[in-house]
XYZ file of C-alpha atoms in Angstrom:
539
model
C 148.799 121.484 126.630
C 150.065 123.145 123.350
C 150.622 126.859 122.995
C 148.028 127.225 120.310
C 144.636 125.665 119.931
C 143.351 125.086 116.422
C 139.876 123.728 116.261
C 139.175 122.815 112.788
C 138.309 126.388 111.761
C 135.125 126.587 113.737
C 133.875 128.796 116.351
C 134.269 127.040 119.770
C 131.448 128.184 121.828
C 132.033 125.909 124.870
C 134.845 123.560 125.222
C 136.185 120.919 127.511
C 138.786 118.341 127.481
C 142.096 116.928 128.770
C 142.145 113.353 130.092
C 144.936 111.304 131.338
C 145.929 108.516 133.867
C 149.389 108.392 135.392
C 150.771 106.803 138.575
C 152.026 110.191 139.523
C 148.681 111.546 139.198
C 148.487 113.271 135.669
C 144.708 112.954 136.077
C 141.698 113.123 133.996
C 140.550 116.618 133.214
C 138.806 119.087 130.755
C 139.513 122.701 129.926
C 136.374 124.788 129.177
C 136.555 127.951 127.062
C 134.304 130.126 125.068
C 134.674 132.318 122.085
C 132.940 133.684 118.996
C 136.087 133.993 116.973
C 138.357 131.473 115.197
C 141.611 132.879 116.339
C 143.606 131.630 119.305
C 146.589 133.844 120.116
C 149.275 132.920 122.603
C 147.000 130.195 124.148
C 144.487 132.942 125.120
C 141.005 132.913 123.627
C 139.405 136.077 122.505
C 136.011 136.386 124.126
C 133.253 138.073 122.321
C 129.430 138.383 122.271
C 127.945 134.980 122.257
C 124.471 133.741 121.586
C 125.240 130.424 123.602
C 125.701 130.152 127.236
C 126.833 127.053 129.254
C 126.397 125.634 132.696
C 127.279 122.258 134.118
C 127.716 119.714 137.044
C 130.487 117.088 137.250
C 130.764 113.911 139.149
C 133.526 111.519 139.907
C 133.443 108.108 141.668
C 136.394 106.207 142.994
C 134.327 103.931 145.359
C 135.442 105.956 148.397
C 133.555 105.640 151.631
C 132.115 109.205 151.527
C 130.150 108.241 148.487
C 127.769 106.164 150.693
C 127.009 108.921 153.185
C 123.353 109.098 154.187
C 122.345 106.231 151.732
C 119.502 103.897 152.839
C 120.856 101.010 150.821
C 124.470 99.589 150.258
C 126.012 100.392 146.890
C 126.288 97.055 145.126
C 129.261 96.000 142.949
C 127.245 93.247 141.131
C 123.769 93.161 139.833
C 121.154 92.578 142.487
C 118.627 89.768 141.747
C 115.898 92.352 141.193
C 117.170 95.295 139.254
C 113.783 97.196 138.975
C 114.552 99.555 141.835
C 118.325 99.946 141.075
C 120.184 102.038 138.707
C 123.380 100.913 137.075
C 126.197 103.368 136.846
C 127.929 104.917 134.717
C 126.300 102.982 131.837
C 123.128 100.847 132.698
C 124.006 98.258 130.038
C 127.459 97.514 131.414
C 127.424 99.057 135.020
C 130.405 99.241 137.436
C 128.140 99.626 140.351
C 124.316 99.600 141.303
C 122.657 102.336 143.477
C 119.206 102.145 144.794
C 116.739 104.401 142.923
C 115.714 105.890 146.256
C 119.364 106.858 147.004
C 120.177 108.085 143.559
C 119.879 111.884 144.247
C 122.060 111.498 147.497
C 124.667 109.471 145.670
C 124.902 111.987 142.890
C 125.334 114.832 145.463
C 127.816 112.883 147.277
C 129.948 112.339 144.141
C 129.461 115.936 142.801
C 132.800 117.892 142.805
C 132.039 120.994 140.941
C 129.266 122.942 139.083
C 128.307 126.160 137.621
C 126.525 127.999 139.052
C 127.512 127.022 142.522
C 127.188 130.276 144.756
C 127.821 128.407 148.059
C 130.831 126.364 146.865
C 129.294 122.915 147.992
C 130.148 121.280 144.526
C 126.450 120.834 143.720
C 124.740 123.060 141.067
C 122.489 125.819 142.573
C 118.729 125.897 142.167
C 118.473 127.482 138.768
C 115.261 129.299 139.197
C 117.313 132.139 140.574
C 119.263 132.727 137.451
C 118.621 133.770 133.975
C 120.647 131.550 131.582
C 121.478 134.148 129.058
C 122.502 136.789 131.578
C 124.337 134.635 134.293
C 125.760 131.522 132.605
C 129.247 130.994 131.356
C 130.641 132.390 128.115
C 134.105 133.870 128.599
C 137.309 132.442 129.985
C 137.014 134.600 133.106
C 133.832 132.605 134.130
C 136.126 129.658 134.859
C 138.085 131.651 137.660
C 136.358 130.779 140.895
C 138.176 133.884 142.571
C 136.665 136.569 140.489
C 134.134 138.965 141.964
C 130.603 137.399 141.936
C 132.075 133.994 140.580
C 129.537 131.186 139.994
C 131.979 128.385 139.546
C 132.745 126.150 142.589
C 135.769 127.251 144.556
C 137.475 124.290 145.946
C 140.587 122.111 145.638
C 139.224 120.715 142.417
C 138.893 124.046 140.693
C 142.216 125.682 141.674
C 145.696 124.173 140.987
C 149.239 125.310 140.720
C 150.728 125.710 137.201
C 154.317 124.631 136.136
C 155.719 127.870 137.632
C 154.062 127.466 140.905
C 151.334 130.051 140.356
C 147.633 129.336 141.568
C 145.345 129.212 138.398
C 141.924 127.967 137.603
C 142.034 124.264 137.131
C 140.567 122.423 134.156
C 136.838 121.718 134.314
C 137.569 118.081 135.295
C 140.865 117.862 137.184
C 141.153 114.349 138.698
C 144.227 112.745 139.851
C 145.578 109.101 139.994
C 142.663 107.497 138.202
C 142.202 103.716 138.904
C 140.644 100.894 137.092
C 136.872 100.991 138.089
C 136.879 104.793 138.393
C 134.362 106.516 136.427
C 132.854 110.139 136.043
C 130.298 112.175 134.317
C 129.847 115.642 133.213
C 126.538 117.053 131.920
C 126.754 120.384 129.975
C 123.774 122.495 129.540
C 123.645 124.911 126.565
C 121.293 127.763 125.870
C 120.691 129.450 122.546
C 119.810 132.902 123.523
C 118.944 134.688 120.336
C 117.746 132.410 117.501
C 117.092 128.775 116.849
C 120.294 127.134 115.622
C 121.978 123.933 114.372
C 124.631 122.742 116.903
C 127.634 120.398 116.436
C 129.858 118.927 119.101
C 133.398 119.132 117.923
C 136.985 118.817 119.136
C 140.366 117.409 118.415
C 143.359 115.552 120.042
C 145.819 117.929 121.409
C 148.529 115.643 122.726
C 149.098 112.038 123.769
C 152.137 110.541 125.507
C 153.252 107.610 127.504
C 155.618 109.796 129.520
C 158.152 106.923 129.859
C 157.371 103.443 131.000
C 157.074 102.545 134.734
C 158.308 99.107 135.666
C 154.898 97.395 135.860
C 153.923 98.676 132.476
C 157.168 97.459 130.764
C 156.313 93.954 131.938
C 152.577 94.076 131.000
C 151.877 91.921 127.937
C 149.331 94.497 126.681
C 151.959 97.180 126.464
C 152.874 98.281 123.041
C 155.927 100.488 122.759
C 154.963 103.915 121.261
C 151.287 103.406 121.737
C 149.174 105.471 124.156
C 146.989 102.522 125.463
C 144.879 105.152 127.524
C 143.107 106.167 124.310
C 141.884 102.669 123.886
C 141.291 101.739 127.512
C 138.968 104.686 128.509
C 135.375 104.042 127.505
C 133.134 106.997 126.661
C 129.570 107.735 126.047
C 127.623 110.711 124.788
C 123.826 111.018 125.180
C 121.110 113.686 125.354
C 120.400 114.000 129.133
C 116.931 115.337 128.603
C 116.166 115.957 132.282
C 119.577 117.179 133.070
C 120.173 114.831 135.964
C 123.516 113.559 135.039
C 122.280 109.936 134.718
C 121.715 108.123 131.389
C 118.166 106.717 131.502
C 117.371 104.462 128.493
C 113.956 104.004 129.856
C 112.011 103.428 133.015
C 113.341 99.864 133.455
C 110.347 98.738 131.612
C 108.005 100.513 133.896
C 104.821 101.746 132.006
C 104.016 105.328 132.008
C 100.509 107.008 132.497
C 100.059 110.595 131.418
C 97.431 113.195 131.556
C 97.858 116.053 128.932
C 96.417 119.132 130.732
C 95.510 121.568 128.049
C 94.696 125.244 128.209
C 91.408 125.987 126.724
C 91.502 129.761 127.438
C 90.524 132.427 125.041
C 94.154 133.543 124.527
C 94.855 130.045 123.102
C 92.885 130.905 120.003
C 94.338 130.653 116.396
C 97.958 129.404 115.919
C 98.644 128.575 119.570
C 95.640 126.279 119.674
C 96.656 124.667 116.392
C 100.285 124.106 117.552
C 99.207 122.880 120.894
C 97.112 120.255 119.247
C 99.848 119.121 116.898
C 102.288 118.921 119.672
C 99.941 117.060 121.905
C 99.129 114.481 119.360
C 102.654 113.840 118.399
C 103.573 113.429 122.118
C 100.585 110.920 122.680
C 101.782 108.946 119.648
C 105.242 108.616 120.986
C 104.109 107.591 124.415
C 101.615 104.885 123.272
C 103.812 103.480 120.635
C 106.754 103.147 123.096
C 104.942 100.530 125.324
C 101.753 98.614 124.992
C 100.973 99.278 128.706
C 101.530 102.988 128.516
C 98.448 105.143 128.826
C 97.319 108.818 128.004
C 94.428 110.889 128.922
C 93.349 114.557 128.368
C 92.004 117.348 130.590
C 90.999 120.845 129.604
C 91.084 123.795 131.757
C 89.380 127.273 131.110
C 86.631 125.839 128.990
C 83.189 127.372 128.548
C 83.053 128.671 132.293
C 84.071 125.143 133.502
C 87.250 125.491 135.565
C 88.469 122.018 134.271
C 87.195 118.653 133.243
C 88.717 115.417 132.044
C 87.582 114.824 128.422
C 89.333 111.522 128.004
C 90.145 109.331 130.932
C 93.610 107.516 130.501
C 93.580 104.949 127.809
C 95.797 102.980 125.306
C 93.245 103.973 122.491
C 95.202 106.448 120.323
C 92.271 107.480 118.303
C 90.158 108.373 121.309
C 93.158 110.513 122.689
C 93.622 112.250 119.272
C 89.787 113.025 119.070
C 89.938 114.577 122.573
C 93.095 116.669 121.708
C 91.436 117.823 118.330
C 88.462 119.116 120.218
C 90.419 121.656 122.325
C 88.626 124.980 122.335
C 89.741 128.303 123.193
C 87.193 130.205 125.348
C 87.676 131.567 128.972
C 90.074 131.950 131.745
C 93.283 130.098 133.014
C 92.447 127.910 136.010
C 95.640 125.968 136.029
C 95.394 124.719 139.522
C 91.914 123.259 138.784
C 93.243 121.517 135.676
C 96.130 119.800 137.876
C 93.547 118.652 140.442
C 91.245 117.226 137.789
C 94.132 115.292 135.987
C 95.343 113.983 139.268
C 91.786 112.518 140.070
C 91.793 110.733 136.713
C 95.430 109.345 137.160
C 93.908 107.115 139.965
C 92.862 104.976 137.015
C 96.362 104.281 135.900
C 97.851 100.670 136.172
C 99.161 100.262 139.670
C 102.714 99.879 138.519
C 102.736 102.953 136.255
C 104.771 106.011 136.583
C 102.219 108.835 136.551
C 102.905 112.208 134.787
C 100.991 115.405 134.155
C 101.994 117.646 131.317
C 100.390 121.010 131.517
C 100.464 123.286 128.500
C 99.426 126.830 128.723
C 99.908 130.283 127.139
C 99.381 132.316 130.147
C 99.404 132.606 134.023
C 96.931 131.407 136.506
C 94.070 133.840 136.958
C 91.178 131.718 138.192
C 90.423 128.923 140.623
C 92.805 127.000 142.812
C 96.367 128.248 143.184
C 98.486 126.139 140.902
C 101.394 125.868 143.289
C 99.169 124.587 146.093
C 97.560 122.164 143.697
C 100.852 120.923 142.482
C 102.033 120.431 146.037
C 98.948 118.465 146.898
C 98.720 116.083 143.978
C 102.353 115.084 144.201
C 102.189 114.472 148.005
C 102.377 111.209 149.821
C 98.810 110.802 150.847
C 96.813 107.793 149.442
C 94.792 110.073 147.234
C 97.650 111.851 145.579
C 98.330 110.132 142.246
C 100.810 112.455 140.362
C 104.568 111.496 140.314
C 105.743 114.491 138.320
C 104.539 117.511 136.534
C 105.979 119.087 133.377
C 105.117 122.735 132.966
C 105.118 123.842 129.272
C 104.501 127.478 128.362
C 104.301 129.922 125.593
C 102.750 133.469 124.992
C 102.012 135.038 128.291
C 103.590 132.311 130.331
C 107.106 132.821 131.913
C 109.622 130.360 133.332
C 108.958 131.814 136.878
C 105.239 131.275 136.342
C 105.768 127.623 135.054
C 108.099 126.957 138.112
C 105.069 127.479 140.350
C 103.660 124.220 139.448
C 106.417 122.268 137.891
C 107.294 119.358 140.039
C 110.197 118.830 140.706
C 110.642 122.648 139.758
C 113.911 122.177 137.958
C 115.346 122.682 134.519
C 114.071 119.297 133.363
C 110.484 119.936 134.037
C 110.089 123.522 132.853
C 109.770 124.183 129.096
C 108.969 127.666 127.691
C 109.089 129.169 124.083
C 108.024 132.438 122.874
C 107.013 130.773 119.568
C 104.011 128.605 119.479
C 105.253 126.714 116.536
C 108.200 125.348 118.796
C 105.885 123.529 120.992
C 106.300 120.499 118.837
C 109.945 120.421 119.575
C 109.458 120.997 123.245
C 106.945 118.019 123.572
C 109.266 115.907 121.587
C 111.909 116.515 124.179
C 109.593 115.582 126.941
C 108.626 112.332 125.113
C 112.360 111.358 125.172
C 112.407 111.825 128.888
C 109.445 109.663 129.414
C 110.180 106.947 126.916
C 114.009 106.963 127.459
C 117.081 109.178 126.587
C 118.938 108.620 123.440
C 122.665 107.774 123.501
C 124.306 108.932 120.264
C 127.793 107.760 120.614
C 129.702 104.975 122.604
C 133.282 103.985 121.969
C 136.860 104.327 123.101
C 138.366 107.725 123.811
C 140.294 107.298 120.573
C 137.118 106.749 118.553
C 135.406 109.755 120.299
C 138.268 112.056 119.407
C 138.080 110.873 115.775
C 134.423 111.530 115.598
C 134.475 115.053 117.023
C 137.687 115.858 115.038
C 136.139 115.089 111.713
C 135.171 118.285 109.785
C 132.324 119.962 111.701
C 132.248 117.149 114.462
C 129.114 115.447 115.519
C 125.952 116.995 114.350
C 123.352 117.282 117.248
C 119.564 116.863 116.665
C 117.178 119.342 118.069
C 114.365 116.801 117.916
C 115.312 113.395 119.136
C 112.097 111.697 117.982
C 113.013 112.060 114.323
C 114.912 109.298 112.601
C 118.246 110.761 112.621
C 121.576 109.180 113.536
C 124.286 111.395 114.587
C 127.078 108.982 113.796
C 127.303 106.006 111.399
C 128.171 102.380 111.906
C 131.954 103.436 111.887
C 131.086 105.853 114.615
C 131.872 108.751 112.333
C 129.584 111.861 111.915
C 126.629 111.563 109.507
C 125.701 114.461 107.242
C 124.324 117.335 108.981
C 121.780 118.376 106.222
C 119.810 115.166 106.605
C 116.165 116.285 106.383
C 115.374 114.405 109.580
C 117.866 116.548 111.606
C 116.176 119.583 113.192
C 117.424 122.827 114.932
C 117.510 123.527 118.589
C 114.867 125.971 119.862
C 116.345 129.133 121.385
C 115.522 130.076 125.040
C 115.382 126.429 126.022
C 117.587 124.153 128.163
C 119.558 121.485 126.277
C 121.695 118.905 127.975
C 124.561 116.792 126.635
C 125.838 114.099 129.009
C 129.551 112.855 128.717
C 130.388 109.726 130.808
C 133.850 108.046 130.983
C 134.989 104.880 132.810
C 138.185 102.900 133.056
C 137.275 99.228 132.990
C 138.630 97.134 135.901
C 140.497 94.753 133.634
C 142.980 97.592 132.597
C 145.742 98.580 134.859
C 149.645 98.282 134.207
C 149.572 99.033 130.406
C 148.066 102.537 131.031
C 150.385 103.805 133.695
C 152.012 107.099 133.014
C 149.825 107.568 129.788
C 148.469 111.069 129.401
C 146.152 112.360 126.792
C 144.865 115.920 126.159
C 141.819 116.865 123.932
C 139.437 119.534 123.368
C 135.575 119.557 122.865
C 133.359 122.370 121.865
C 130.007 123.466 120.534
C 129.600 125.062 117.217
C 126.327 126.804 116.277
C 124.763 128.365 113.072
C 121.372 130.011 112.923
C 118.547 127.845 111.454
C 117.543 130.578 109.027
C 119.156 130.482 105.683
C 121.240 127.422 106.587
C 120.668 123.772 105.656
C 122.526 122.067 108.591
C 125.463 121.074 106.298
C 127.689 123.630 107.939
C 129.047 126.743 106.308
C 132.170 126.297 104.237
C-alpha cells in the first residue's frame, strides 16, 4: 500500500480494497476505513462524526472439503439436468459451481470467513435484531481491530496478520492467500444513513499494480505480456443491489411465479397522509409484481376495519384493476389486529398456483393491540403443516411501529424482511425495494477488475440508485458512470438497510500468466444529503 491515500477529493465513508494473486500468497484483500474528512495524513484516516454506518459478511470458496459439511446434496461442478432447485455461484449466468437451494444457507455459513458484527467469532454475522445500526455498526478505523474492548469484528486468522516489521495488526477486510483459478469470493456491505436521506456513490481508485518479477511458468506462458499486470484483466467482478442481504445474487426466482397478499393496516391512526402513502406504495408494488410475470398473483387483506379484525377484500388475482380498486378502498377506522390479518391472508394464499412462491407484505403504522398475537400467527402460517400457505412475511412499518415490533412477525426475522421509516412518504421507496427482492435483484456492473477500477475511479464514482424500480442505469455501455443528476435516480431513505454485493472470481482458464501479480485498490461510499442537492455531486 502507498503511504498516502488520495480518493478523488471525496469523503470516504466506507472503504475496501486490495486484491492480488501470487504463488507466494500475496492474496486477495480489501482494506476498510471510514472518515468524514478528505485529508489522509501519514497513512492514517481522521475519524469523525458520520451519518453512515457499515456492517458486512464475507465469503470465500476454494472448493475445499469443509465447504460441503452438513450438506444434503453434493455440490456440482457442472449444471444439473434440472436447475430449478439449484443456485449457480458466484454468478448464476456463468457459474463455477451449483449448490442445491435447500443447502444454500449451510453452504454460505461454511464459506463465511468473517463478519461485522460477530460477537462469538464464528465468522458468521450475528442476528442483527440485538443491535442498533446507528449506534453499534462500524464507522472508524478502530472498529476494524478485533482485539479492542467490545470488538464486533470477527477475531480469527483471517482478521489478524503480521506486518512487514513482524507486528500483529488488523488484517484487511478480505485477506486471502494463494488464490487459484476457480476460486471465488463475495462481500456484501450494508450501509445505513442515520440522519437524513442521501445520494450515495460507490467510488475508489487503483493504488498499486505490480508483477513482482516473473516466475518460470509465467515467463513461458504465451498470454504473458511483459510489463502488464494480467491479474487486472483476469479477475472478473460483479456489483449488484443485494436487496435481501443474503450475499447471493438472485436475478429472479428461476422463473418461479410469486403470489403475494398485501396485508394493509386499516386502523384509525392510518388516516390522512399515511393512508394515502400506503395506497400509493401498495399500488406501485402490485404493478411491479404483476408486470414481471404473467403467472404472478396479488391479493389484498385489511385488518382493523370497522370492528372487523381482518378480511380478504381481494383474493389473489392477475387482474391489476381489481387489485388497484381493493387498495384504493383502504379505510382508516379501528384497532391494529396484525395477527388476524396474517391469518386471513394465509388462508387466501391457498388459492395461489401450486408452483408459486407465496409472500405476505404487512404494512402498518402501529403495534399489535387486538386479536391474535402476531408472532404466534407468523410462526403458525409459515410452518410445515398442510394448511400453512405462507413462505415468507415482509414487515413494513411507519409511525408508531418500531423495528423490534416488526421483527415479531417478519419471517424470517432478518434485515431483508424488516423495513421501517419514520416518514410515511418514504413507503414508496421501501416497497420498491421489496419489489426488487421479489422480482429479481439488479446487477449494475459486470466486468474485469481493471474496468471496475476505472468506473469507481471516475469523478464521483458510480452513482447508486435509491429506487431500483426507476429507469436509471448506473453505468453506460462503456461501463463508465452515468450522470448522477438523472431525474430517474432517487435518494436512499435514512434509517433503512441498504446492501451492495461485490463478487469476484478467477476463471479456471487463467493460471500461469497471473502468477506473482498483485493489485491494490480502494473502494468507498460518498454521500450527500438529498435536500438542496441534485445528485450531480458537489463541486
